[in-house]
Amino acid sequence: MDTSGEDPRCELCGQVVNARHEQHHEESVVGPGKRVEYVVIGLRGAHALYHAADEPSRIRKTGAADLAKALGVELLDLPGRPYACWEVPGEYGGTFRSGFEPA
């Protein structure tokens, strides 16, 4: 099959490369990310309760089984465990977390 007549595709997202597409990749909607350290303070049902190491007054929750799997530890080993992850702010105020690892 001859693909010489097809438009070039972006290696990042697979979309057709044009002027608007190039601008989309250059102007990120979200800000840069940062590494944040957390401490799991307990388990409540299916949730792990945690807080930022530098902000213990704000308690958050996440799925305990997913966090344990991401950290490579047993569920019952979560309480008291410090960990770090990469946070990127989302377009509408949310936060995306990835790269979980024990701190």
PDB file of C-alpha atoms in Angstrom:
ATOM      1  CA  MET A   1       0.000   0.000   0.000  1.00  0.00           C
ATOM      2  CA  ASP A   2       1.406   3.384  -1.001  1.00  0.00           C
ATOM      3  CA  THR A   3       1.330   5.858   1.930  1.00  0.00           C
ATOM      4  CA  SER A   4       3.269   8.641   0.201  1.00  0.00           C
ATOM      5  CA  GLY A   5       0.098  10.689  -0.348  1.00  0.00           C
ATOM      6  CA  GLU A   6      -1.005  10.580   3.301  1.00  0.00           C
ATOM      7  CA  ASP A   7      -0.555  13.492   5.683  1.00  0.00           C
ATOM      8  CA  PRO A   8       2.295  13.166   8.192  1.00  0.00           C
ATOM      9  CA  ARG A   9       1.291  11.986  11.680  1.00  0.00           C
ATOM     10  CA  CYS A  10       2.487  13.279  15.045  1.00  0.00           C
ATOM     11  CA  GLU A  11       4.770  10.826  16.842  1.00  0.00           C
ATOM     12  CA  LEU A  12       3.332  11.915  20.215  1.00  0.00           C
ATOM     13  CA  CYS A  13      -0.401  11.638  19.654  1.00  0.00           C
ATOM     14  CA  GLY A  14      -0.913  10.165  16.152  1.00  0.00           C
ATOM     15  CA  GLN A  15      -2.949  13.112  14.841  1.00  0.00           C
ATOM     16  CA  VAL A  16      -2.338  14.752  11.461  1.00  0.00           C
ATOM     17  CA  VAL A  17       0.415  17.356  11.766  1.00  0.00           C
ATOM     18  CA  ASN A  18      -0.645  20.863  10.741  1.00  0.00           C
ATOM     19  CA  ALA A  19      -0.119  24.417  12.050  1.00  0.00           C
ATOM     20  CA  ARG A  20      -2.910  24.156  14.628  1.00  0.00           C
ATOM     21  CA  HIS A  21      -1.615  20.814  15.882  1.00  0.00           C
ATOM     22  CA  GLU A  22       1.907  22.185  16.374  1.00  0.00           C
ATOM     23  CA  GLN A  23       0.482  25.086  18.391  1.00  0.00           C
ATOM     24  CA  HIS A  24      -1.461  22.618  20.567  1.00  0.00           C
ATOM     25  CA  HIS A  25       1.735  20.839  21.629  1.00  0.00           C
ATOM     26  CA  GLU A  26       3.624  24.103  22.207  1.00  0.00           C
ATOM     27  CA  GLU A  27       0.975  25.758  24.400  1.00  0.00           C
ATOM     28  CA  SER A  28       0.245  23.409  27.252  1.00  0.00           C
ATOM     29  CA  VAL A  29      -3.088  24.022  28.965  1.00  0.00           C
ATOM     30  CA  VAL A  30      -1.749  22.831  32.311  1.00  0.00           C
ATOM     31  CA  GLY A  31       1.239  23.964  34.269  1.00  0.00           C
ATOM     32  CA  PRO A  32       4.366  21.952  34.920  1.00  0.00           C
ATOM     33  CA  GLY A  33       4.262  19.136  37.425  1.00  0.00           C
ATOM     34  CA  LYS A  34       6.105  18.614  40.672  1.00  0.00           C
ATOM     35  CA  ARG A  35       7.200  15.786  42.953  1.00  0.00           C
ATOM     36  CA  VAL A  36       5.152  15.618  46.166  1.00  0.00           C
ATOM     37  CA  GLU A  37       5.727  13.476  49.251  1.00  0.00           C
ATOM     38  CA  TYR A  38       2.815  11.963  51.172  1.00  0.00           C
ATOM     39  CA  VAL A  39       2.299   9.799  54.256  1.00  0.00           C
ATOM     40  CA  VAL A  40      -0.486   7.232  54.558  1.00  0.00           C
ATOM     41  CA  ILE A  41      -2.117   7.802  57.951  1.00  0.00           C
ATOM     42  CA  GLY A  42      -4.647   4.978  57.962  1.00  0.00           C
ATOM     43  CA  LEU A  43      -7.175   2.802  56.203  1.00  0.00           C
ATOM     44  CA  ARG A  44     -10.927   3.370  56.248  1.00  0.00           C
ATOM     45  CA  GLY A  45     -12.897   0.764  54.369  1.00  0.00           C
ATOM     46  CA  ALA A  46     -11.539   0.589  50.820  1.00  0.00           C
ATOM     47  CA  HIS A  47      -9.784   3.962  51.157  1.00  0.00           C
ATOM     48  CA  ALA A  48      -6.305   4.952  52.263  1.00  0.00           C
ATOM     49  CA  LEU A  49      -6.200   8.240  54.155  1.00  0.00           C
ATOM     50  CA  TYR A  50      -3.080  10.318  53.502  1.00  0.00           C
ATOM     51  CA  HIS A  51      -1.661  13.816  53.801  1.00  0.00           C
ATOM     52  CA  ALA A  52       1.194  15.741  52.237  1.00  0.00           C
ATOM     53  CA  ALA A  53       4.356  15.472  54.321  1.00  0.00           C
ATOM     54  CA  ASP A  54       4.502  19.275  54.582  1.00  0.00           C
ATOM     55  CA  GLU A  55       0.726  19.796  55.078  1.00  0.00           C
ATOM     56  CA  PRO A  56      -0.551  17.338  57.723  1.00  0.00           C
ATOM     57  CA  SER A  57      -3.753  19.294  58.401  1.00  0.00           C
ATOM     58  CA  ARG A  58      -5.339  18.450  55.026  1.00  0.00           C
ATOM     59  CA  ILE A  59      -6.336  14.773  54.912  1.00  0.00           C
ATOM     60  CA  ARG A  60      -7.190  13.201  51.564  1.00  0.00           C
ATOM     61  CA  LYS A  61      -8.314   9.736  50.498  1.00  0.00           C
ATOM     62  CA  THR A  62      -7.660   7.387  47.600  1.00  0.00           C
ATOM     63  CA  GLY A  63      -8.314   3.763  46.734  1.00  0.00           C
ATOM     64  CA  ALA A  64      -6.211   1.674  49.119  1.00  0.00           C
ATOM     65  CA  ALA A  65      -5.839  -1.346  46.815  1.00  0.00           C
ATOM     66  CA  ASP A  66      -4.727   0.831  43.885  1.00  0.00           C
ATOM     67  CA  LEU A  67      -2.209   2.718  46.016  1.00  0.00           C
ATOM     68  CA  ALA A  68      -0.784  -0.511  47.468  1.00  0.00           C
ATOM     69  CA  LYS A  69      -0.426  -1.950  43.963  1.00  0.00           C
ATOM     70  CA  ALA A  70       1.242   1.241  42.653  1.00  0.00           C
ATOM     71  CA  LEU A  71       3.732   1.164  45.540  1.00  0.00           C
ATOM     72  CA  GLY A  72       4.310  -2.584  45.317  1.00  0.00           C
ATOM     73  CA  VAL A  73       3.362  -3.247  48.936  1.00  0.00           C
ATOM     74  CA  GLU A  74       0.708  -5.229  50.783  1.00  0.00           C
ATOM     75  CA  LEU A  75      -2.499  -3.422  51.674  1.00  0.00           C
ATOM     76  CA  LEU A  76      -1.928  -3.799  55.413  1.00  0.00           C
ATOM     77  CA  ASP A  77       1.562  -2.273  55.052  1.00  0.00           C
ATOM     78  CA  LEU A  78       0.166   1.090  53.886  1.00  0.00           C
ATOM     79  CA  PRO A  79      -0.479   2.861  57.247  1.00  0.00           C
ATOM     80  CA  GLY A  80       2.551   4.914  58.234  1.00  0.00           C
ATOM     81  CA  ARG A  81       4.199   4.460  54.832  1.00  0.00           C
ATOM     82  CA  PRO A  82       5.679   7.561  53.181  1.00  0.00           C
ATOM     83  CA  TYR A  83       5.570   7.748  49.390  1.00  0.00           C
ATOM     84  CA  ALA A  84       6.150  10.224  46.604  1.00  0.00           C
ATOM     85  CA  CYS A  85       4.465  10.802  43.263  1.00  0.00           C
ATOM     86  CA  TRP A  86       4.510  13.212  40.366  1.00  0.00           C
ATOM     87  CA  GLU A  87       1.572  15.660  40.281  1.00  0.00           C
ATOM     88  CA  VAL A  88       0.383  17.627  37.283  1.00  0.00           C
ATOM     89  CA  PRO A  89      -2.505  20.088  37.591  1.00  0.00           C
ATOM     90  CA  GLY A  90      -5.463  19.296  35.346  1.00  0.00           C
ATOM     91  CA  GLU A  91      -7.232  21.625  32.975  1.00  0.00           C
ATOM     92  CA  TYR A  92     -10.304  22.092  35.193  1.00  0.00           C
ATOM     93  CA  GLY A  93      -8.762  22.138  38.663  1.00  0.00           C
ATOM     94  CA  GLY A  94      -8.129  18.416  39.147  1.00  0.00           C
ATOM     95  CA  THR A  95      -4.762  16.834  39.752  1.00  0.00           C
ATOM     96  CA  PHE A  96      -3.199  13.909  37.909  1.00  0.00           C
ATOM     97  CA  ARG A  97      -0.833  11.739  39.937  1.00  0.00           C
ATOM     98  CA  SER A  98       1.651   9.222  38.522  1.00  0.00           C
ATOM     99  CA  GLY A  99       5.067   7.707  39.187  1.00  0.00           C
ATOM    100  CA  PHE A 100       4.256   6.418  42.670  1.00  0.00           C
ATOM    101  CA  GLU A 101       7.240   5.167  44.669  1.00  0.00           C
ATOM    102  CA  PRO A 102       8.094   4.618  48.326  1.00  0.00           C
ATOM    103  CA  ALA A 103       9.811   7.683  49.798  1.00  0.00           C
TER     104      ALA A 103
END
